[in-house]
Amino acid sequence: MTVERISVIGAGLMGHGIAQVCAQAGYQVVMRDLSEELVNKGLERIRKFLSDGVHKGKVSQADADSTLGRILATTSLEEAARDTDLIIEAIVEDMEQKKQLFRELDRLCAPHVIFASNTSYLSITEMAAVTGRPDRFIGMHWFNPPQLMRLIEIPRGQDTSEETVATIVELAKRLGKVPAVCSDSPGFIVNRLLQPFYNEAMSLLEEGVASAQDIDTALKAGGGFRMGPLELRDFVGLDTALRGTEVIYNALRHDKFKPRQCLIRLVKAGHYGRKTGRGFYTYGQE
Ligand SMILES: NC(=O)c1ccc[n+]([C@@H]2O[C@H](COP(=O)([O-])OP(=O)(O)OC[C@H]3O[C@@H](n4cnc5c(N)ncnc54)[C@H](O)[C@@H]3O)[C@@H](O)[C@H]2O)c1
């Protein structure tokens, strides 16, 4: 099957970036969020990203204009479900809300439409089971920011068909991304591998082996990392980081995934990292 039209549900941090990448690659895109304010905020972020690109000489004004021209922003789920080949869901990381959305979309969309979820940690198989199309249901896990990160993990659910996998792998390549197919397992590839690494950095901190700054500096200067593990957790948000750690730990029950106390304490105190001004580091007013 060939994908020609794409609908992105959710215009937040990930959704607006995904919509932009798809439109920049020439696809007609519908981007849906719950209110005018939220879809406009998503559109505004896309406009800013493109105009920064124009100023830096990375995108031509004509390409920026045609990209924006291919994005229809809406609050109507019916509009997003109409005339589309692929739904990419990027709403909040909550199983019940995602299931509710997919139930409605299953009713509204034509039978050939593929459903893809951008979930980081939730089960693709469980979401697929509430629809009548588990063979046309798949994960499409983009990385933040979608405009810049090359990888898309493609977790396949229990009943995802080979044709659906092939269609989404092909699409990822057309979008200029690098696909990595995996099974529907907690944390997929990247988050599963990184979780013990983040935990060990927190253990070093708890044991007083090194300061947060020295841990991060060591990994950047000696390990080739662009960001150290603790600053990366602050960047993602410690509340989000803890939720992800808990999902993997609860599913796999191995100590290497168990959330560390320093992370739990910071989250309890409301110190979520960059977004609250304090986490493993303290940030000035931004
Ligand atoms: N933030 C990241 O770094 C990251 C990376 C990879 C994957 N993800 C995943 O992507 C998804 C979205 O994350 P985000 O960071 O963009 O969240 P976000 O909170 O920035 O955006 C979510 C958006 O979805 C909207 N929304 C909620 N219910 C909706 C509905 N029924 N229809 C349309 N819009 C709806 C919200 O209003 C909000 O604007 C989550 O599943 C998350 O786990 C996030």
CSV table of C-alpha atoms and ligand atoms in Angstrom, one decimal:
chain,number,residue,atom,x,y,z
A,1,MET,CA,0.0,0.0,0.0
A,2,THR,CA,1.2,3.6,-0.7
A,3,VAL,CA,0.6,6.3,1.8
A,4,GLU,CA,-0.4,9.7,0.2
A,5,ARG,CA,-2.3,11.5,2.9
A,6,ILE,CA,-1.4,11.6,6.6
A,7,SER,CA,-3.3,12.8,9.6
A,8,VAL,CA,-1.4,13.6,12.8
A,9,ILE,CA,-3.5,13.6,16.0
A,10,GLY,CA,-2.0,15.9,18.7
A,11,ALA,CA,-0.2,19.1,17.8
A,12,GLY,CA,2.0,19.2,20.9
A,13,LEU,CA,5.8,18.8,21.3
A,14,MET,CA,5.9,15.7,19.0
A,15,GLY,CA,2.8,16.1,16.9
A,16,HIS,CA,3.6,19.4,15.3
A,17,GLY,CA,7.2,18.2,14.5
A,18,ILE,CA,5.8,15.0,12.9
A,19,ALA,CA,3.3,17.0,10.9
A,20,GLN,CA,6.1,19.3,9.7
A,21,VAL,CA,8.4,16.5,8.6
A,22,CYS,CA,5.5,14.8,6.7
A,23,ALA,CA,4.5,18.0,4.9
A,24,GLN,CA,8.1,18.9,4.1
A,25,ALA,CA,8.4,15.5,2.4
A,26,GLY,CA,5.5,16.4,0.2
A,27,TYR,CA,2.6,14.7,1.9
A,28,GLN,CA,-0.8,16.3,2.5
A,29,VAL,CA,-1.2,16.5,6.2
A,30,VAL,CA,-4.1,17.1,8.6
A,31,MET,CA,-3.0,18.1,12.1
A,32,ARG,CA,-5.7,17.8,14.8
A,33,ASP,CA,-5.7,18.9,18.5
A,34,LEU,CA,-8.5,19.6,20.9
A,35,SER,CA,-8.9,23.4,20.7
A,36,GLU,CA,-8.2,26.2,18.2
A,37,GLU,CA,-5.6,27.5,20.6
A,38,LEU,CA,-3.7,24.2,20.7
A,39,VAL,CA,-3.7,23.6,16.9
A,40,ASN,CA,-2.6,27.3,16.4
A,41,LYS,CA,0.2,26.8,18.9
A,42,GLY,CA,1.4,23.8,16.9
A,43,LEU,CA,1.1,25.7,13.6
A,44,GLU,CA,3.0,28.6,15.1
A,45,ARG,CA,5.9,26.3,16.2
A,46,ILE,CA,6.1,24.9,12.7
A,47,ARG,CA,6.1,28.5,11.2
A,48,LYS,CA,8.9,29.5,13.6
A,49,PHE,CA,11.0,26.3,12.8
A,50,LEU,CA,10.6,27.0,9.1
A,51,SER,CA,11.4,30.7,9.3
A,52,ASP,CA,14.5,30.0,11.4
A,53,GLY,CA,15.5,27.5,8.7
A,54,VAL,CA,15.0,30.2,6.0
A,55,HIS,CA,17.1,32.7,8.0
A,56,LYS,CA,19.9,30.1,8.4
A,57,GLY,CA,19.7,29.3,4.6
A,58,LYS,CA,18.7,25.7,5.3
A,59,VAL,CA,15.2,26.0,3.7
A,60,SER,CA,14.1,28.2,0.8
A,61,GLN,CA,11.1,30.6,1.3
A,62,ALA,CA,9.2,28.7,-1.4
A,63,ASP,CA,9.7,25.3,0.4
A,64,ALA,CA,8.7,26.8,3.7
A,65,ASP,CA,5.5,28.3,2.1
A,66,SER,CA,4.6,25.1,0.3
A,67,THR,CA,5.2,23.0,3.5
A,68,LEU,CA,2.8,25.2,5.4
A,69,GLY,CA,0.4,25.1,2.5
A,70,ARG,CA,0.2,21.3,2.8
A,71,ILE,CA,-0.9,21.3,6.4
A,72,LEU,CA,-4.5,21.6,7.3
A,73,ALA,CA,-5.0,22.4,11.0
A,74,THR,CA,-8.3,21.3,12.6
A,75,THR,CA,-10.1,20.5,15.8
A,76,SER,CA,-12.4,18.1,14.0
A,77,LEU,CA,-11.7,14.4,14.4
A,78,GLU,CA,-14.0,13.7,11.5
A,79,GLU,CA,-11.9,15.9,9.2
A,80,ALA,CA,-8.7,14.2,10.3
A,81,ALA,CA,-10.3,10.8,9.7
A,82,ARG,CA,-11.7,11.7,6.2
A,83,ASP,CA,-9.5,11.2,3.1
A,84,THR,CA,-6.5,9.8,4.8
A,85,ASP,CA,-4.3,6.7,4.5
A,86,LEU,CA,-2.4,6.9,7.8
A,87,ILE,CA,-3.2,8.2,11.3
A,88,ILE,CA,-0.1,9.0,13.4
A,89,GLU,CA,-1.3,9.4,17.0
A,90,ALA,CA,0.8,11.7,19.2
A,91,ILE,CA,-1.6,12.6,22.1
A,92,VAL,CA,-0.8,12.3,25.8
A,93,GLU,CA,0.9,9.1,27.1
A,94,ASP,CA,-2.2,7.6,28.6
A,95,MET,CA,-3.5,4.2,27.6
A,96,GLU,CA,-7.2,5.0,28.3
A,97,GLN,CA,-7.2,8.2,26.3
A,98,LYS,CA,-5.3,6.5,23.4
A,99,LYS,CA,-7.8,3.6,23.4
A,100,GLN,CA,-10.7,6.0,23.4
A,101,LEU,CA,-9.3,7.9,20.5
A,102,PHE,CA,-8.6,4.7,18.5
A,103,ARG,CA,-12.1,3.4,19.1
A,104,GLU,CA,-13.5,6.6,17.6
A,105,LEU,CA,-11.1,6.6,14.7
A,106,ASP,CA,-11.8,3.0,13.9
A,107,ARG,CA,-15.5,4.0,13.5
A,108,LEU,CA,-14.7,7.0,11.4
A,109,CYS,CA,-11.8,5.9,9.1
A,110,ALA,CA,-12.0,3.9,5.9
A,111,PRO,CA,-10.9,0.2,6.3
A,112,HIS,CA,-7.6,0.6,4.5
A,113,VAL,CA,-6.3,3.3,6.9
A,114,ILE,CA,-3.3,2.3,9.0
A,115,PHE,CA,-3.1,3.4,12.6
A,116,ALA,CA,0.3,4.3,14.0
A,117,SER,CA,1.0,5.3,17.6
A,118,ASN,CA,4.0,7.4,18.7
A,119,THR,CA,3.8,6.0,22.2
A,120,SER,CA,7.1,5.7,24.0
A,121,TYR,CA,6.2,3.0,26.5
A,122,LEU,CA,2.6,1.7,26.1
A,123,SER,CA,1.7,-1.6,24.4
A,124,ILE,CA,0.9,-1.4,20.7
A,125,THR,CA,-0.9,-4.8,20.9
A,126,GLU,CA,-3.2,-3.5,23.7
A,127,MET,CA,-4.2,-0.4,21.7
A,128,ALA,CA,-4.7,-2.4,18.5
A,129,ALA,CA,-7.0,-4.8,20.3
A,130,VAL,CA,-9.7,-2.1,20.7
A,131,THR,CA,-9.9,-1.6,17.0
A,132,GLY,CA,-11.2,-3.9,14.2
A,133,ARG,CA,-7.8,-3.5,12.4
A,134,PRO,CA,-5.0,-5.0,14.5
A,135,ASP,CA,-3.3,-6.1,11.3
A,136,ARG,CA,-3.2,-2.4,10.2
A,137,PHE,CA,-2.0,-1.1,13.6
A,138,ILE,CA,1.7,-0.4,14.4
A,139,GLY,CA,4.0,1.8,16.4
A,140,MET,CA,5.9,4.7,14.9
A,141,HIS,CA,8.1,6.0,17.7
A,142,TRP,CA,9.8,9.3,16.7
A,143,PHE,CA,12.5,11.0,18.7
A,144,ASN,CA,12.5,14.5,20.0
A,145,PRO,CA,12.7,16.9,18.1
A,146,PRO,CA,11.1,15.0,15.1
A,147,GLN,CA,12.5,17.5,12.6
A,148,LEU,CA,16.1,16.7,13.6
A,149,MET,CA,16.3,13.2,15.0
A,150,ARG,CA,16.8,10.5,12.3
A,151,LEU,CA,15.5,7.4,14.0
A,152,ILE,CA,11.9,6.1,13.9
A,153,GLU,CA,11.5,2.9,15.9
A,154,ILE,CA,8.8,0.7,14.4
A,155,PRO,CA,7.4,-1.7,17.0
A,156,ARG,CA,5.0,-4.3,15.5
A,157,GLY,CA,2.1,-5.5,17.6
A,158,GLN,CA,1.1,-9.1,18.0
A,159,ASP,CA,-1.1,-9.1,14.9
A,160,THR,CA,0.5,-6.4,12.7
A,161,SER,CA,0.8,-7.6,9.2
A,162,GLU,CA,3.9,-7.8,7.1
A,163,GLU,CA,2.3,-5.4,4.6
A,164,THR,CA,1.8,-2.8,7.3
A,165,VAL,CA,5.4,-3.1,8.5
A,166,ALA,CA,6.7,-2.8,4.9
A,167,THR,CA,4.4,0.3,4.2
A,168,ILE,CA,5.6,2.1,7.3
A,169,VAL,CA,9.3,1.2,6.8
A,170,GLU,CA,9.0,2.6,3.2
A,171,LEU,CA,7.3,5.7,4.5
A,172,ALA,CA,10.0,6.3,7.1
A,173,LYS,CA,12.6,6.2,4.4
A,174,ARG,CA,10.6,8.6,2.2
A,175,LEU,CA,10.5,11.0,5.1
A,176,GLY,CA,14.3,10.9,5.2
A,177,LYS,CA,14.3,8.9,8.5
A,178,VAL,CA,16.1,5.7,9.6
A,179,PRO,CA,13.6,2.9,10.5
A,180,ALA,CA,14.4,0.3,13.1
A,181,VAL,CA,11.8,-2.5,13.4
A,182,CYS,CA,11.3,-4.3,16.7
A,183,SER,CA,8.6,-6.2,18.6
A,184,ASP,CA,6.1,-4.6,21.0
A,185,SER,CA,8.3,-4.8,24.1
A,186,PRO,CA,8.5,-2.2,27.0
A,187,GLY,CA,10.9,0.6,26.0
A,188,PHE,CA,11.4,-0.9,22.5
A,189,ILE,CA,15.1,-0.6,21.7
A,190,VAL,CA,16.5,2.8,22.6
A,191,ASN,CA,14.7,3.5,25.9
A,192,ARG,CA,15.2,-0.1,27.1
A,193,LEU,CA,19.0,0.2,26.5
A,194,LEU,CA,19.2,3.7,28.0
A,195,GLN,CA,17.2,3.0,31.2
A,196,PRO,CA,20.0,1.1,33.0
A,197,PHE,CA,22.5,3.7,31.8
A,198,TYR,CA,20.5,6.6,33.3
A,199,ASN,CA,20.0,4.5,36.5
A,200,GLU,CA,23.7,3.9,36.9
A,201,ALA,CA,24.4,7.6,36.5
A,202,MET,CA,22.0,8.2,39.3
A,203,SER,CA,23.6,5.5,41.4
A,204,LEU,CA,27.0,7.2,40.9
A,205,LEU,CA,25.4,10.5,42.1
A,206,GLU,CA,23.7,8.8,45.1
A,207,GLU,CA,26.9,7.1,46.2
A,208,GLY,CA,28.8,10.4,46.0
A,209,VAL,CA,31.2,9.0,43.4
A,210,ALA,CA,30.9,12.2,41.3
A,211,SER,CA,28.8,15.4,41.0
A,212,ALA,CA,26.1,15.6,38.4
A,213,GLN,CA,28.3,18.0,36.4
A,214,ASP,CA,31.3,15.6,36.5
A,215,ILE,CA,29.2,12.6,35.5
A,216,ASP,CA,27.8,14.5,32.5
A,217,THR,CA,31.1,16.1,31.6
A,218,ALA,CA,32.8,12.6,31.7
A,219,LEU,CA,30.3,11.1,29.3
A,220,LYS,CA,30.4,14.0,26.9
A,221,ALA,CA,34.2,14.4,26.8
A,222,GLY,CA,35.1,10.7,27.1
A,223,GLY,CA,32.0,8.8,25.8
A,224,GLY,CA,31.2,10.9,22.7
A,225,PHE,CA,27.7,11.9,24.0
A,226,ARG,CA,26.2,15.2,23.0
A,227,MET,CA,24.5,15.5,26.4
A,228,GLY,CA,25.2,13.7,29.6
A,229,PRO,CA,22.7,11.3,31.2
A,230,LEU,CA,21.5,13.6,34.0
A,231,GLU,CA,21.1,16.8,31.9
A,232,LEU,CA,19.3,14.6,29.4
A,233,ARG,CA,16.8,13.5,32.1
A,234,ASP,CA,16.3,17.2,33.1
A,235,PHE,CA,15.7,18.0,29.4
A,236,VAL,CA,13.1,15.3,28.9
A,237,GLY,CA,11.4,16.2,32.3
A,238,LEU,CA,11.9,14.1,35.4
A,239,ASP,CA,8.2,13.3,35.8
A,240,THR,CA,8.1,11.9,32.3
A,241,ALA,CA,11.4,10.1,32.9
A,242,LEU,CA,10.1,8.5,36.1
A,243,ARG,CA,6.9,7.3,34.4
A,244,GLY,CA,8.9,5.7,31.7
A,245,THR,CA,11.2,4.0,34.1
A,246,GLU,CA,8.3,2.7,36.1
A,247,VAL,CA,6.6,1.2,33.0
A,248,ILE,CA,9.7,-0.7,32.0
A,249,TYR,CA,10.5,-1.8,35.6
A,250,ASN,CA,6.9,-2.9,36.2
A,251,ALA,CA,6.9,-4.9,33.0
A,252,LEU,CA,10.4,-6.5,33.2
A,253,ARG,CA,10.9,-6.5,37.0
A,254,HIS,CA,14.7,-6.4,36.9
A,255,ASP,CA,16.6,-4.3,39.4
A,256,LYS,CA,18.6,-2.6,36.7
A,257,PHE,CA,15.4,-0.9,35.6
A,258,LYS,CA,14.2,0.1,39.2
A,259,PRO,CA,13.7,3.9,39.6
A,260,ARG,CA,16.5,5.4,41.7
A,261,GLN,CA,15.5,7.2,44.9
A,262,CYS,CA,17.1,10.5,43.9
A,263,LEU,CA,14.8,10.6,40.9
A,264,ILE,CA,11.7,9.7,43.0
A,265,ARG,CA,12.6,12.4,45.6
A,266,LEU,CA,13.0,15.1,42.9
A,267,VAL,CA,9.7,14.3,41.3
A,268,LYS,CA,7.9,14.2,44.7
A,269,ALA,CA,9.3,17.7,45.4
A,270,GLY,CA,7.9,19.0,42.0
A,271,HIS,CA,11.4,19.4,40.6
A,272,TYR,CA,10.9,18.2,37.1
A,273,GLY,CA,14.1,19.5,35.5
A,274,ARG,CA,14.3,22.3,32.9
A,275,LYS,CA,10.6,23.0,32.7
A,276,THR,CA,10.3,23.8,36.4
A,277,GLY,CA,13.8,25.4,36.7
A,278,ARG,CA,15.2,22.7,39.0
A,279,GLY,CA,16.1,19.0,38.7
A,280,PHE,CA,19.5,17.5,38.8
A,281,TYR,CA,20.6,21.0,38.0
A,282,THR,CA,19.2,24.5,38.8
A,283,TYR,CA,18.3,26.7,35.8
A,284,GLY,CA,17.9,30.4,35.5
A,285,GLN,CA,14.7,32.0,34.3
A,286,GLU,CA,14.4,31.1,30.6
B,1,LIG,N1,8.2,14.3,24.4
B,1,LIG,C1,9.0,13.4,23.9
B,1,LIG,O1,10.3,13.6,24.0
B,1,LIG,C2,8.5,12.2,23.2
B,1,LIG,C3,9.4,11.4,22.4
B,1,LIG,C4,8.8,10.3,21.7
B,1,LIG,C5,7.5,10.0,21.9
B,1,LIG,N2,6.7,10.8,22.7
B,1,LIG,C6,5.3,10.4,22.8
B,1,LIG,O2,4.5,11.2,21.9
B,1,LIG,C7,3.2,11.4,22.5
B,1,LIG,C8,2.9,12.9,22.6
B,1,LIG,O3,3.9,13.4,23.5
B,1,LIG,P1,4.2,15.0,23.5
B,1,LIG,O4,5.5,15.2,24.3
B,1,LIG,O5,4.1,15.6,22.1
B,1,LIG,O6,3.0,15.5,24.4
B,1,LIG,P2,2.3,17.0,24.5
B,1,LIG,O7,1.6,17.0,25.8
B,1,LIG,O8,3.3,18.0,24.1
B,1,LIG,O9,1.2,16.9,23.3
B,1,LIG,C9,0.1,16.1,23.3
B,1,LIG,C10,-1.0,16.9,22.6
B,1,LIG,O10,-2.1,16.0,22.4
B,1,LIG,C11,-3.3,16.7,22.5
B,1,LIG,N3,-4.4,15.8,22.7
B,1,LIG,C12,-4.8,15.1,23.8
B,1,LIG,N4,-5.8,14.3,23.5
B,1,LIG,C13,-6.1,14.5,22.2
B,1,LIG,C14,-7.1,14.0,21.2
B,1,LIG,N5,-8.0,13.1,21.6
B,1,LIG,N6,-7.1,14.5,20.0
B,1,LIG,C15,-6.1,15.4,19.6
B,1,LIG,N7,-5.2,15.9,20.4
B,1,LIG,C16,-5.2,15.5,21.7
B,1,LIG,C17,-3.0,17.6,23.7
B,1,LIG,O11,-3.9,18.7,23.7
B,1,LIG,C18,-1.6,18.1,23.4
B,1,LIG,O12,-1.5,19.2,22.7
B,1,LIG,C19,3.2,10.6,23.8
B,1,LIG,O13,2.7,9.3,23.6
B,1,LIG,C20,4.7,10.5,24.2
B,1,LIG,O14,5.0,9.4,25.0
B,1,LIG,C21,7.1,11.9,23.3
